[in-house]
JSON list of C-alpha atoms and ligand atoms in Angstrom, two decimals:
[
{"chain": "A", "resi": 1, "resn": "MET", "atom": "CA", "xyz": [-17.02, 14.21, -10.30]},
{"chain": "A", "resi": 2, "resn": "SER", "atom": "CA", "xyz": [-14.60, 11.94, -8.74]},
{"chain": "A", "resi": 3, "resn": "PHE", "atom": "CA", "xyz": [-11.09, 11.22, -9.86]},
{"chain": "A", "resi": 4, "resn": "THR", "atom": "CA", "xyz": [-9.32, 8.30, -8.55]},
{"chain": "A", "resi": 5, "resn": "VAL", "atom": "CA", "xyz": [-5.43, 7.08, -9.04]},
{"chain": "A", "resi": 6, "resn": "ALA", "atom": "CA", "xyz": [-5.35, 3.30, -7.68]},
{"chain": "A", "resi": 7, "resn": "ILE", "atom": "CA", "xyz": [-1.67, 2.44, -7.15]},
{"chain": "A", "resi": 8, "resn": "ASP", "atom": "CA", "xyz": [-1.13, -1.51, -6.15]},
{"chain": "A", "resi": 9, "resn": "GLY", "atom": "CA", "xyz": [2.58, -3.34, -6.17]},
{"chain": "A", "resi": 10, "resn": "PRO", "atom": "CA", "xyz": [4.24, -5.64, -3.41]},
{"chain": "A", "resi": 11, "resn": "ALA", "atom": "CA", "xyz": [5.83, -4.73, -0.38]},
{"chain": "A", "resi": 12, "resn": "ALA", "atom": "CA", "xyz": [8.16, -2.11, -0.35]},
{"chain": "A", "resi": 13, "resn": "SER", "atom": "CA", "xyz": [7.88, -1.25, -3.93]},
{"chain": "A", "resi": 14, "resn": "GLY", "atom": "CA", "xyz": [7.55, 2.62, -3.21]},
{"chain": "A", "resi": 15, "resn": "LYS", "atom": "CA", "xyz": [4.06, 2.76, -3.54]},
{"chain": "A", "resi": 16, "resn": "GLY", "atom": "CA", "xyz": [3.70, 5.10, -0.92]},
{"chain": "A", "resi": 17, "resn": "THR", "atom": "CA", "xyz": [6.61, 7.63, -1.89]},
{"chain": "A", "resi": 18, "resn": "ILE", "atom": "CA", "xyz": [5.15, 7.59, -5.29]},
{"chain": "A", "resi": 19, "resn": "SER", "atom": "CA", "xyz": [1.14, 8.07, -4.06]},
{"chain": "A", "resi": 20, "resn": "ARG", "atom": "CA", "xyz": [2.36, 10.78, -1.76]},
{"chain": "A", "resi": 21, "resn": "ALA", "atom": "CA", "xyz": [4.21, 12.91, -4.27]},
{"chain": "A", "resi": 22, "resn": "VAL", "atom": "CA", "xyz": [1.53, 12.40, -7.03]},
{"chain": "A", "resi": 23, "resn": "ALA", "atom": "CA", "xyz": [-1.19, 13.42, -4.39]},
{"chain": "A", "resi": 24, "resn": "ALA", "atom": "CA", "xyz": [0.97, 16.55, -3.82]},
{"chain": "A", "resi": 25, "resn": "GLN", "atom": "CA", "xyz": [1.28, 17.34, -7.27]},
{"chain": "A", "resi": 26, "resn": "PHE", "atom": "CA", "xyz": [-2.47, 17.00, -8.45]},
{"chain": "A", "resi": 27, "resn": "GLY", "atom": "CA", "xyz": [-3.82, 18.34, -5.48]},
{"chain": "A", "resi": 28, "resn": "LEU", "atom": "CA", "xyz": [-5.13, 14.88, -4.27]},
{"chain": "A", "resi": 29, "resn": "GLY", "atom": "CA", "xyz": [-6.32, 13.26, -1.38]},
{"chain": "A", "resi": 30, "resn": "HIS", "atom": "CA", "xyz": [-4.06, 10.03, -0.38]},
{"chain": "A", "resi": 31, "resn": "LEU", "atom": "CA", "xyz": [-4.99, 7.12, 1.41]},
{"chain": "A", "resi": 32, "resn": "ASP", "atom": "CA", "xyz": [-2.57, 4.53, 2.10]},
{"chain": "A", "resi": 33, "resn": "THR", "atom": "CA", "xyz": [-4.93, 1.07, 2.54]},
{"chain": "A", "resi": 34, "resn": "GLY", "atom": "CA", "xyz": [-1.88, -0.83, 4.11]},
{"chain": "A", "resi": 35, "resn": "LEU", "atom": "CA", "xyz": [-2.19, 1.49, 7.37]},
{"chain": "A", "resi": 36, "resn": "LEU", "atom": "CA", "xyz": [-5.71, -0.04, 7.86]},
{"chain": "A", "resi": 37, "resn": "TYR", "atom": "CA", "xyz": [-4.25, -3.53, 7.89]},
{"chain": "A", "resi": 38, "resn": "ARG", "atom": "CA", "xyz": [-1.80, -2.36, 9.95]},
{"chain": "A", "resi": 39, "resn": "ALA", "atom": "CA", "xyz": [-3.56, -1.13, 12.51]},
{"chain": "A", "resi": 40, "resn": "VAL", "atom": "CA", "xyz": [-5.81, -4.37, 12.54]},
{"chain": "A", "resi": 41, "resn": "GLY", "atom": "CA", "xyz": [-2.63, -6.38, 12.60]},
{"chain": "A", "resi": 42, "resn": "ALA", "atom": "CA", "xyz": [-1.42, -4.43, 15.61]},
{"chain": "A", "resi": 43, "resn": "ARG", "atom": "CA", "xyz": [-4.83, -4.74, 17.05]},
{"chain": "A", "resi": 44, "resn": "MET", "atom": "CA", "xyz": [-4.38, -8.66, 16.81]},
{"chain": "A", "resi": 45, "resn": "LEU", "atom": "CA", "xyz": [-0.89, -8.48, 17.98]},
{"chain": "A", "resi": 46, "resn": "ASP", "atom": "CA", "xyz": [-2.51, -6.76, 21.65]},
{"chain": "A", "resi": 47, "resn": "GLY", "atom": "CA", "xyz": [-4.83, -9.92, 21.60]},
{"chain": "A", "resi": 48, "resn": "MET", "atom": "CA", "xyz": [-8.03, -8.97, 20.07]},
{"chain": "A", "resi": 49, "resn": "ASP", "atom": "CA", "xyz": [-10.16, -10.63, 17.52]},
{"chain": "A", "resi": 50, "resn": "PRO", "atom": "CA", "xyz": [-9.13, -9.74, 14.10]},
{"chain": "A", "resi": 51, "resn": "VAL", "atom": "CA", "xyz": [-12.42, -9.10, 12.62]},
{"chain": "A", "resi": 52, "resn": "GLU", "atom": "CA", "xyz": [-13.42, -7.32, 15.73]},
{"chain": "A", "resi": 53, "resn": "ALA", "atom": "CA", "xyz": [-10.48, -5.09, 15.47]},
{"chain": "A", "resi": 54, "resn": "ALA", "atom": "CA", "xyz": [-11.16, -4.28, 11.78]},
{"chain": "A", "resi": 55, "resn": "GLU", "atom": "CA", "xyz": [-15.26, -3.93, 12.00]},
{"chain": "A", "resi": 56, "resn": "THR", "atom": "CA", "xyz": [-14.43, -1.34, 15.00]},
{"chain": "A", "resi": 57, "resn": "LEU", "atom": "CA", "xyz": [-11.32, 0.41, 13.60]},
{"chain": "A", "resi": 58, "resn": "ASN", "atom": "CA", "xyz": [-11.64, 3.68, 13.53]},
{"chain": "A", "resi": 59, "resn": "PRO", "atom": "CA", "xyz": [-9.33, 5.21, 10.65]},
{"chain": "A", "resi": 60, "resn": "GLU", "atom": "CA", "xyz": [-9.08, 8.86, 12.48]},
{"chain": "A", "resi": 61, "resn": "GLU", "atom": "CA", "xyz": [-6.87, 7.22, 15.43]},
{"chain": "A", "resi": 62, "resn": "ILE", "atom": "CA", "xyz": [-4.31, 5.30, 13.13]},
{"chain": "A", "resi": 63, "resn": "ASP", "atom": "CA", "xyz": [-0.64, 6.03, 14.79]},
{"chain": "A", "resi": 64, "resn": "GLU", "atom": "CA", "xyz": [0.97, 5.63, 11.78]},
{"chain": "A", "resi": 65, "resn": "ASP", "atom": "CA", "xyz": [4.55, 5.56, 13.35]},
{"chain": "A", "resi": 66, "resn": "ALA", "atom": "CA", "xyz": [4.08, 2.82, 15.76]},
{"chain": "A", "resi": 67, "resn": "LEU", "atom": "CA", "xyz": [2.67, 0.60, 12.61]},
{"chain": "A", "resi": 68, "resn": "ARG", "atom": "CA", "xyz": [5.85, 0.79, 10.43]},
{"chain": "A", "resi": 69, "resn": "THR", "atom": "CA", "xyz": [7.60, -2.35, 12.02]},
{"chain": "A", "resi": 70, "resn": "PRO", "atom": "CA", "xyz": [8.34, -5.77, 10.54]},
{"chain": "A", "resi": 71, "resn": "ASP", "atom": "CA", "xyz": [6.34, -7.43, 13.13]},
{"chain": "A", "resi": 72, "resn": "VAL", "atom": "CA", "xyz": [3.12, -5.28, 12.20]},
{"chain": "A", "resi": 73, "resn": "ALA", "atom": "CA", "xyz": [3.72, -5.69, 8.85]},
{"chain": "A", "resi": 74, "resn": "GLN", "atom": "CA", "xyz": [3.64, -9.63, 9.13]},
{"chain": "A", "resi": 75, "resn": "ALA", "atom": "CA", "xyz": [0.72, -9.23, 11.29]},
{"chain": "A", "resi": 76, "resn": "ALA", "atom": "CA", "xyz": [-1.00, -7.36, 8.56]},
{"chain": "A", "resi": 77, "resn": "SER", "atom": "CA", "xyz": [-0.47, -9.42, 5.91]},
{"chain": "A", "resi": 78, "resn": "LYS", "atom": "CA", "xyz": [-1.98, -12.51, 8.00]},
{"chain": "A", "resi": 79, "resn": "VAL", "atom": "CA", "xyz": [-5.10, -10.23, 9.08]},
{"chain": "A", "resi": 80, "resn": "ALA", "atom": "CA", "xyz": [-5.30, -9.37, 5.32]},
{"chain": "A", "resi": 81, "resn": "ALA", "atom": "CA", "xyz": [-6.27, -12.61, 4.49]},
{"chain": "A", "resi": 82, "resn": "ILE", "atom": "CA", "xyz": [-9.35, -13.13, 6.20]},
{"chain": "A", "resi": 83, "resn": "ALA", "atom": "CA", "xyz": [-12.41, -12.46, 4.18]},
{"chain": "A", "resi": 84, "resn": "GLN", "atom": "CA", "xyz": [-14.41, -10.46, 7.14]},
{"chain": "A", "resi": 85, "resn": "VAL", "atom": "CA", "xyz": [-11.66, -8.05, 7.53]},
{"chain": "A", "resi": 86, "resn": "ARG", "atom": "CA", "xyz": [-11.42, -7.08, 4.20]},
{"chain": "A", "resi": 87, "resn": "ALA", "atom": "CA", "xyz": [-15.14, -7.14, 3.81]},
{"chain": "A", "resi": 88, "resn": "ALA", "atom": "CA", "xyz": [-14.95, -4.61, 6.80]},
{"chain": "A", "resi": 89, "resn": "LEU", "atom": "CA", "xyz": [-12.44, -2.28, 5.34]},
{"chain": "A", "resi": 90, "resn": "VAL", "atom": "CA", "xyz": [-13.91, -2.15, 1.90]},
{"chain": "A", "resi": 91, "resn": "ASP", "atom": "CA", "xyz": [-16.61, 1.36, 2.44]},
{"chain": "A", "resi": 92, "resn": "VAL", "atom": "CA", "xyz": [-14.03, 3.31, 4.00]},
{"chain": "A", "resi": 93, "resn": "GLN", "atom": "CA", "xyz": [-11.44, 2.77, 1.08]},
{"chain": "A", "resi": 94, "resn": "ARG", "atom": "CA", "xyz": [-14.61, 3.57, -1.68]},
{"chain": "A", "resi": 95, "resn": "ALA", "atom": "CA", "xyz": [-15.73, 6.50, 0.37]},
{"chain": "A", "resi": 96, "resn": "PHE", "atom": "CA", "xyz": [-12.45, 7.88, 0.17]},
{"chain": "A", "resi": 97, "resn": "ALA", "atom": "CA", "xyz": [-12.14, 7.16, -3.51]},
{"chain": "A", "resi": 98, "resn": "ARG", "atom": "CA", "xyz": [-15.02, 9.28, -4.45]},
{"chain": "A", "resi": 99, "resn": "ARG", "atom": "CA", "xyz": [-14.22, 12.27, -1.96]},
{"chain": "A", "resi": 100, "resn": "ALA", "atom": "CA", "xyz": [-14.36, 15.92, -4.00]},
{"chain": "A", "resi": 101, "resn": "GLY", "atom": "CA", "xyz": [-11.29, 16.89, -5.26]},
{"chain": "A", "resi": 102, "resn": "GLY", "atom": "CA", "xyz": [-10.20, 13.40, -6.03]},
{"chain": "A", "resi": 103, "resn": "ALA", "atom": "CA", "xyz": [-8.04, 10.65, -4.62]},
{"chain": "A", "resi": 104, "resn": "VAL", "atom": "CA", "xyz": [-4.93, 8.41, -4.69]},
{"chain": "A", "resi": 105, "resn": "LEU", "atom": "CA", "xyz": [-5.36, 5.10, -2.92]},
{"chain": "A", "resi": 106, "resn": "ASP", "atom": "CA", "xyz": [-2.55, 2.73, -2.57]},
{"chain": "A", "resi": 107, "resn": "GLY", "atom": "CA", "xyz": [-2.24, -0.94, -1.67]},
{"chain": "A", "resi": 108, "resn": "ARG", "atom": "CA", "xyz": [-2.98, -4.30, -3.11]},
{"chain": "A", "resi": 109, "resn": "ASP", "atom": "CA", "xyz": [-6.20, -4.70, -4.54]},
{"chain": "A", "resi": 110, "resn": "ILE", "atom": "CA", "xyz": [-7.30, -1.23, -5.55]},
{"chain": "A", "resi": 111, "resn": "GLY", "atom": "CA", "xyz": [-7.22, -1.39, -8.81]},
{"chain": "A", "resi": 112, "resn": "THR", "atom": "CA", "xyz": [-8.90, -4.94, -8.92]},
{"chain": "A", "resi": 113, "resn": "VAL", "atom": "CA", "xyz": [-11.62, -5.12, -6.25]},
{"chain": "A", "resi": 114, "resn": "ILE", "atom": "CA", "xyz": [-11.67, -1.56, -4.59]},
{"chain": "A", "resi": 115, "resn": "CYS", "atom": "CA", "xyz": [-11.72, 0.87, -7.28]},
{"chain": "A", "resi": 116, "resn": "PRO", "atom": "CA", "xyz": [-11.98, -1.24, -10.57]},
{"chain": "A", "resi": 117, "resn": "GLU", "atom": "CA", "xyz": [-13.62, 2.33, -12.32]},
{"chain": "A", "resi": 118, "resn": "ALA", "atom": "CA", "xyz": [-10.38, 4.10, -11.33]},
{"chain": "A", "resi": 119, "resn": "GLU", "atom": "CA", "xyz": [-9.37, 6.51, -13.75]},
{"chain": "A", "resi": 120, "resn": "VAL", "atom": "CA", "xyz": [-5.52, 5.57, -13.40]},
{"chain": "A", "resi": 121, "resn": "LYS", "atom": "CA", "xyz": [-4.15, 2.37, -12.54]},
{"chain": "A", "resi": 122, "resn": "LEU", "atom": "CA", "xyz": [-0.64, 1.88, -11.96]},
{"chain": "A", "resi": 123, "resn": "PHE", "atom": "CA", "xyz": [1.23, -1.52, -10.60]},
{"chain": "A", "resi": 124, "resn": "VAL", "atom": "CA", "xyz": [4.58, -0.51, -9.05]},
{"chain": "A", "resi": 125, "resn": "THR", "atom": "CA", "xyz": [6.90, -3.18, -8.48]},
{"chain": "A", "resi": 126, "resn": "ALA", "atom": "CA", "xyz": [10.83, -3.96, -8.42]},
{"chain": "A", "resi": 127, "resn": "SER", "atom": "CA", "xyz": [13.20, -6.84, -7.54]},
{"chain": "A", "resi": 128, "resn": "ALA", "atom": "CA", "xyz": [12.95, -8.11, -3.90]},
{"chain": "A", "resi": 129, "resn": "GLU", "atom": "CA", "xyz": [16.31, -7.43, -3.41]},
{"chain": "A", "resi": 130, "resn": "VAL", "atom": "CA", "xyz": [15.68, -3.73, -4.41]},
{"chain": "A", "resi": 131, "resn": "ARG", "atom": "CA", "xyz": [12.48, -3.30, -2.26]},
{"chain": "A", "resi": 132, "resn": "ALA", "atom": "CA", "xyz": [14.26, -5.37, 0.93]},
{"chain": "A", "resi": 133, "resn": "GLU", "atom": "CA", "xyz": [17.17, -3.21, 0.45]},
{"chain": "A", "resi": 134, "resn": "ARG", "atom": "CA", "xyz": [15.11, 0.26, 0.55]},
{"chain": "A", "resi": 135, "resn": "ARG", "atom": "CA", "xyz": [12.89, -1.00, 3.39]},
{"chain": "A", "resi": 136, "resn": "TRP", "atom": "CA", "xyz": [15.84, -2.53, 5.25]},
{"chain": "A", "resi": 137, "resn": "LYS", "atom": "CA", "xyz": [17.54, 1.72, 4.83]},
{"chain": "A", "resi": 138, "resn": "GLU", "atom": "CA", "xyz": [13.95, 3.11, 6.18]},
{"chain": "A", "resi": 139, "resn": "LEU", "atom": "CA", "xyz": [13.77, 0.88, 9.20]},
{"chain": "A", "resi": 140, "resn": "ALA", "atom": "CA", "xyz": [17.67, 1.71, 10.08]},
{"chain": "A", "resi": 141, "resn": "ALA", "atom": "CA", "xyz": [17.00, 5.67, 9.57]},
{"chain": "A", "resi": 142, "resn": "LYS", "atom": "CA", "xyz": [14.38, 5.11, 12.33]},
{"chain": "A", "resi": 143, "resn": "GLY", "atom": "CA", "xyz": [16.33, 3.25, 14.46]},
{"chain": "A", "resi": 144, "resn": "HIS", "atom": "CA", "xyz": [15.01, -0.49, 13.80]},
{"chain": "A", "resi": 145, "resn": "ARG", "atom": "CA", "xyz": [17.86, -2.63, 14.57]},
{"chain": "A", "resi": 146, "resn": "VAL", "atom": "CA", "xyz": [17.02, -5.56, 11.72]},
{"chain": "A", "resi": 147, "resn": "ALA", "atom": "CA", "xyz": [19.23, -7.36, 9.53]},
{"chain": "A", "resi": 148, "resn": "TYR", "atom": "CA", "xyz": [18.94, -7.43, 5.54]},
{"chain": "A", "resi": 149, "resn": "GLU", "atom": "CA", "xyz": [18.33, -10.60, 5.09]},
{"chain": "A", "resi": 150, "resn": "GLU", "atom": "CA", "xyz": [15.49, -10.76, 7.55]},
{"chain": "A", "resi": 151, "resn": "VAL", "atom": "CA", "xyz": [13.60, -7.93, 5.68]},
{"chain": "A", "resi": 152, "resn": "LEU", "atom": "CA", "xyz": [14.53, -9.97, 2.49]},
{"chain": "A", "resi": 153, "resn": "ALA", "atom": "CA", "xyz": [12.68, -12.96, 4.10]},
{"chain": "A", "resi": 154, "resn": "ASP", "atom": "CA", "xyz": [9.73, -10.93, 5.19]},
{"chain": "A", "resi": 155, "resn": "VAL", "atom": "CA", "xyz": [9.28, -9.11, 2.06]},
{"chain": "A", "resi": 156, "resn": "ARG", "atom": "CA", "xyz": [9.42, -12.62, 0.34]},
{"chain": "A", "resi": 157, "resn": "GLU", "atom": "CA", "xyz": [7.03, -14.16, 2.77]},
{"chain": "A", "resi": 158, "resn": "ARG", "atom": "CA", "xyz": [4.29, -11.46, 2.43]},
{"chain": "A", "resi": 159, "resn": "ASP", "atom": "CA", "xyz": [4.43, -11.14, -1.15]},
{"chain": "A", "resi": 160, "resn": "ALA", "atom": "CA", "xyz": [3.64, -14.97, -1.21]},
{"chain": "A", "resi": 161, "resn": "ARG", "atom": "CA", "xyz": [1.18, -14.54, 1.23]},
{"chain": "A", "resi": 162, "resn": "ASP", "atom": "CA", "xyz": [-0.59, -12.00, -0.59]},
{"chain": "A", "resi": 163, "resn": "ALA", "atom": "CA", "xyz": [-0.28, -12.79, -4.21]},
{"chain": "A", "resi": 164, "resn": "GLY", "atom": "CA", "xyz": [-1.83, -16.36, -2.96]},
{"chain": "A", "resi": 165, "resn": "ARG", "atom": "CA", "xyz": [-4.56, -15.66, -0.87]},
{"chain": "A", "resi": 166, "resn": "SER", "atom": "CA", "xyz": [-8.09, -16.65, -2.27]},
{"chain": "A", "resi": 167, "resn": "ASP", "atom": "CA", "xyz": [-9.72, -12.71, -1.43]},
{"chain": "A", "resi": 168, "resn": "ALA", "atom": "CA", "xyz": [-8.77, -10.06, -3.13]},
{"chain": "A", "resi": 169, "resn": "PRO", "atom": "CA", "xyz": [-4.99, -11.59, -3.75]},
{"chain": "A", "resi": 170, "resn": "MET", "atom": "CA", "xyz": [-2.57, -8.98, -5.02]},
{"chain": "A", "resi": 171, "resn": "LYS", "atom": "CA", "xyz": [-2.26, -8.83, -8.55]},
{"chain": "A", "resi": 172, "resn": "ARG", "atom": "CA", "xyz": [-1.77, -6.48, -11.39]},
{"chain": "A", "resi": 173, "resn": "ALA", "atom": "CA", "xyz": [-5.33, -5.20, -12.67]},
{"chain": "A", "resi": 174, "resn": "GLU", "atom": "CA", "xyz": [-5.58, -5.77, -16.99]},
{"chain": "A", "resi": 175, "resn": "ASP", "atom": "CA", "xyz": [-5.50, -2.27, -17.56]},
{"chain": "A", "resi": 176, "resn": "ALA", "atom": "CA", "xyz": [-2.82, -0.68, -15.37]},
{"chain": "A", "resi": 177, "resn": "VAL", "atom": "CA", "xyz": [0.60, 0.79, -16.08]},
{"chain": "A", "resi": 178, "resn": "LEU", "atom": "CA", "xyz": [3.33, -1.31, -14.86]},
{"chain": "A", "resi": 179, "resn": "LEU", "atom": "CA", "xyz": [5.99, 0.91, -13.14]},
{"chain": "A", "resi": 180, "resn": "ASP", "atom": "CA", "xyz": [9.25, -1.48, -12.36]},
{"chain": "A", "resi": 181, "resn": "THR", "atom": "CA", "xyz": [11.34, 0.80, -10.59]},
{"chain": "A", "resi": 182, "resn": "SER", "atom": "CA", "xyz": [14.00, -1.73, -9.80]},
{"chain": "A", "resi": 183, "resn": "THR", "atom": "CA", "xyz": [16.61, 0.69, -11.73]},
{"chain": "A", "resi": 184, "resn": "LEU", "atom": "CA", "xyz": [14.63, 4.43, -11.42]},
{"chain": "A", "resi": 185, "resn": "SER", "atom": "CA", "xyz": [15.36, 6.54, -9.02]},
{"chain": "A", "resi": 186, "resn": "ILE", "atom": "CA", "xyz": [12.23, 8.10, -6.77]},
{"chain": "A", "resi": 187, "resn": "GLU", "atom": "CA", "xyz": [12.46, 11.13, -9.14]},
{"chain": "A", "resi": 188, "resn": "GLU", "atom": "CA", "xyz": [12.16, 9.55, -12.15]},
{"chain": "A", "resi": 189, "resn": "ALA", "atom": "CA", "xyz": [9.70, 6.93, -10.63]},
{"chain": "A", "resi": 190, "resn": "VAL", "atom": "CA", "xyz": [7.41, 9.87, -9.87]},
{"chain": "A", "resi": 191, "resn": "ALA", "atom": "CA", "xyz": [7.74, 11.59, -12.79]},
{"chain": "A", "resi": 192, "resn": "ARG", "atom": "CA", "xyz": [6.43, 8.52, -14.70]},
{"chain": "A", "resi": 193, "resn": "ALA", "atom": "CA", "xyz": [3.57, 8.02, -12.51]},
{"chain": "A", "resi": 194, "resn": "CYS", "atom": "CA", "xyz": [2.66, 11.89, -13.00]},
{"chain": "A", "resi": 195, "resn": "ALA", "atom": "CA", "xyz": [2.77, 11.44, -16.24]},
{"chain": "A", "resi": 196, "resn": "ALA", "atom": "CA", "xyz": [0.16, 8.29, -16.23]},
{"chain": "A", "resi": 197, "resn": "VAL", "atom": "CA", "xyz": [-1.95, 10.80, -14.21]},
{"chain": "A", "resi": 198, "resn": "GLU", "atom": "CA", "xyz": [-1.89, 13.88, -16.57]},
{"chain": "A", "resi": 199, "resn": "ALA", "atom": "CA", "xyz": [-2.64, 11.46, -19.62]},
{"chain": "A", "resi": 200, "resn": "ALA", "atom": "CA", "xyz": [-5.82, 10.39, -18.13]},
{"chain": "A", "resi": 201, "resn": "GLY", "atom": "CA", "xyz": [-6.67, 13.75, -17.63]},
{"chain": "A", "resi": 202, "resn": "GLY", "atom": "CA", "xyz": [-5.45, 14.79, -13.76]},
{"chain": "A", "resi": 203, "resn": "ASP", "atom": "CA", "xyz": [-4.69, 18.36, -13.46]},
{"chain": "A", "resi": 204, "resn": "ARG", "atom": "CA", "xyz": [-1.01, 19.21, -12.14]},
{"chain": "A", "resi": 205, "resn": "ARG", "atom": "CA", "xyz": [-1.62, 21.96, -9.40]},
{"chain": "A", "resi": 206, "resn": "GLY", "atom": "CA", "xyz": [0.11, 25.47, -10.36]},
{"chain": "B", "resi": 1, "resn": "LIG", "atom": "O1", "xyz": [4.29, -0.68, 3.21]},
{"chain": "B", "resi": 1, "resn": "LIG", "atom": "P1", "xyz": [4.63, -2.14, 2.50]},
{"chain": "B", "resi": 1, "resn": "LIG", "atom": "O2", "xyz": [4.55, -2.62, 0.93]},
{"chain": "B", "resi": 1, "resn": "LIG", "atom": "O3", "xyz": [5.78, -3.00, 2.95]},
{"chain": "B", "resi": 1, "resn": "LIG", "atom": "O4", "xyz": [2.97, -2.78, 3.17]},
{"chain": "B", "resi": 1, "resn": "LIG", "atom": "P2", "xyz": [1.67, -1.92, 3.52]},
{"chain": "B", "resi": 1, "resn": "LIG", "atom": "O5", "xyz": [1.33, -1.39, 2.16]},
{"chain": "B", "resi": 1, "resn": "LIG", "atom": "O6", "xyz": [1.57, -1.05, 4.31]},
{"chain": "B", "resi": 1, "resn": "LIG", "atom": "O7", "xyz": [0.79, -3.26, 3.44]},
{"chain": "B", "resi": 1, "resn": "LIG", "atom": "C1", "xyz": [0.78, -4.47, 4.65]},
{"chain": "B", "resi": 1, "resn": "LIG", "atom": "C2", "xyz": [0.09, -5.28, 4.79]},
{"chain": "B", "resi": 1, "resn": "LIG", "atom": "O8", "xyz": [-1.35, -5.11, 4.36]},
{"chain": "B", "resi": 1, "resn": "LIG", "atom": "C3", "xyz": [0.52, -6.07, 2.83]},
{"chain": "B", "resi": 1, "resn": "LIG", "atom": "O9", "xyz": [1.39, -6.99, 3.19]},
{"chain": "B", "resi": 1, "resn": "LIG", "atom": "C4", "xyz": [-0.86, -6.96, 2.94]},
{"chain": "B", "resi": 1, "resn": "LIG", "atom": "O10", "xyz": [-0.88, -8.21, 3.15]},
{"chain": "B", "resi": 1, "resn": "LIG", "atom": "C5", "xyz": [-1.98, -5.69, 3.51]},
{"chain": "B", "resi": 1, "resn": "LIG", "atom": "N1", "xyz": [-2.36, -4.99, 2.45]},
{"chain": "B", "resi": 1, "resn": "LIG", "atom": "C6", "xyz": [-3.72, -5.57, 1.63]},
{"chain": "B", "resi": 1, "resn": "LIG", "atom": "O11", "xyz": [-3.89, -6.74, 1.58]},
{"chain": "B", "resi": 1, "resn": "LIG", "atom": "N2", "xyz": [-4.10, -4.80, 0.94]},
{"chain": "B", "resi": 1, "resn": "LIG", "atom": "C7", "xyz": [-4.07, -3.34, 0.89]},
{"chain": "B", "resi": 1, "resn": "LIG", "atom": "N3", "xyz": [-5.17, -3.12, -0.22]},
{"chain": "B", "resi": 1, "resn": "LIG", "atom": "C8", "xyz": [-3.33, -3.17, 1.47]},
{"chain": "B", "resi": 1, "resn": "LIG", "atom": "C9", "xyz": [-2.22, -3.90, 2.11]}
]
């Protein structure tokens, strides 16, 4: 029997951190679907046609560290607006969602398009300024020298593109729990997400 947790939200909202913590606490697999789009975006920056890049992508070969840069994030958001790119990535996401033992998927369209039947849906958000500050700190900690204002502009630009595209736009599913983390610590946000999973019948490990 599958058990799927769908976690969506805008750029740098904390989806990844919350998803990893929920997966660990409930013993579920985790797929960061943003990495698929980032990998396609990176291949486009290397000169490949984005549709071909998506159709030939091997998710096993994704090098996460190389993809966590602002340039790749922008490229990801651009390729993510192409319907054939999104179509090429559907099967791998749905197969992961059905894996035995349950799964957490995070992205933009998991609760609306990829897994509309998910047992738990969360839409994680925060103000653009708070999200930009968190992302700026993450990037700085990894040695990327980038100005806060640039990160804020990137977050805003991607949000507008992601919410405005015609195919699978980022939006809260009607039945998703809204989790605004603007004034929450990581621990509080994780606790609320875990409470929602437990309420839907998820079993905590140990
Ligand atoms: O980590 P961050 O929230 O900044 O971004 P991400 O989740 O890695 O996603 C990068 C980009 O991929 C987003 O800006 C979206 O354009 C796209 N994406 C998408 O369209 N659908 C998804 N399910 C996941 C990501």
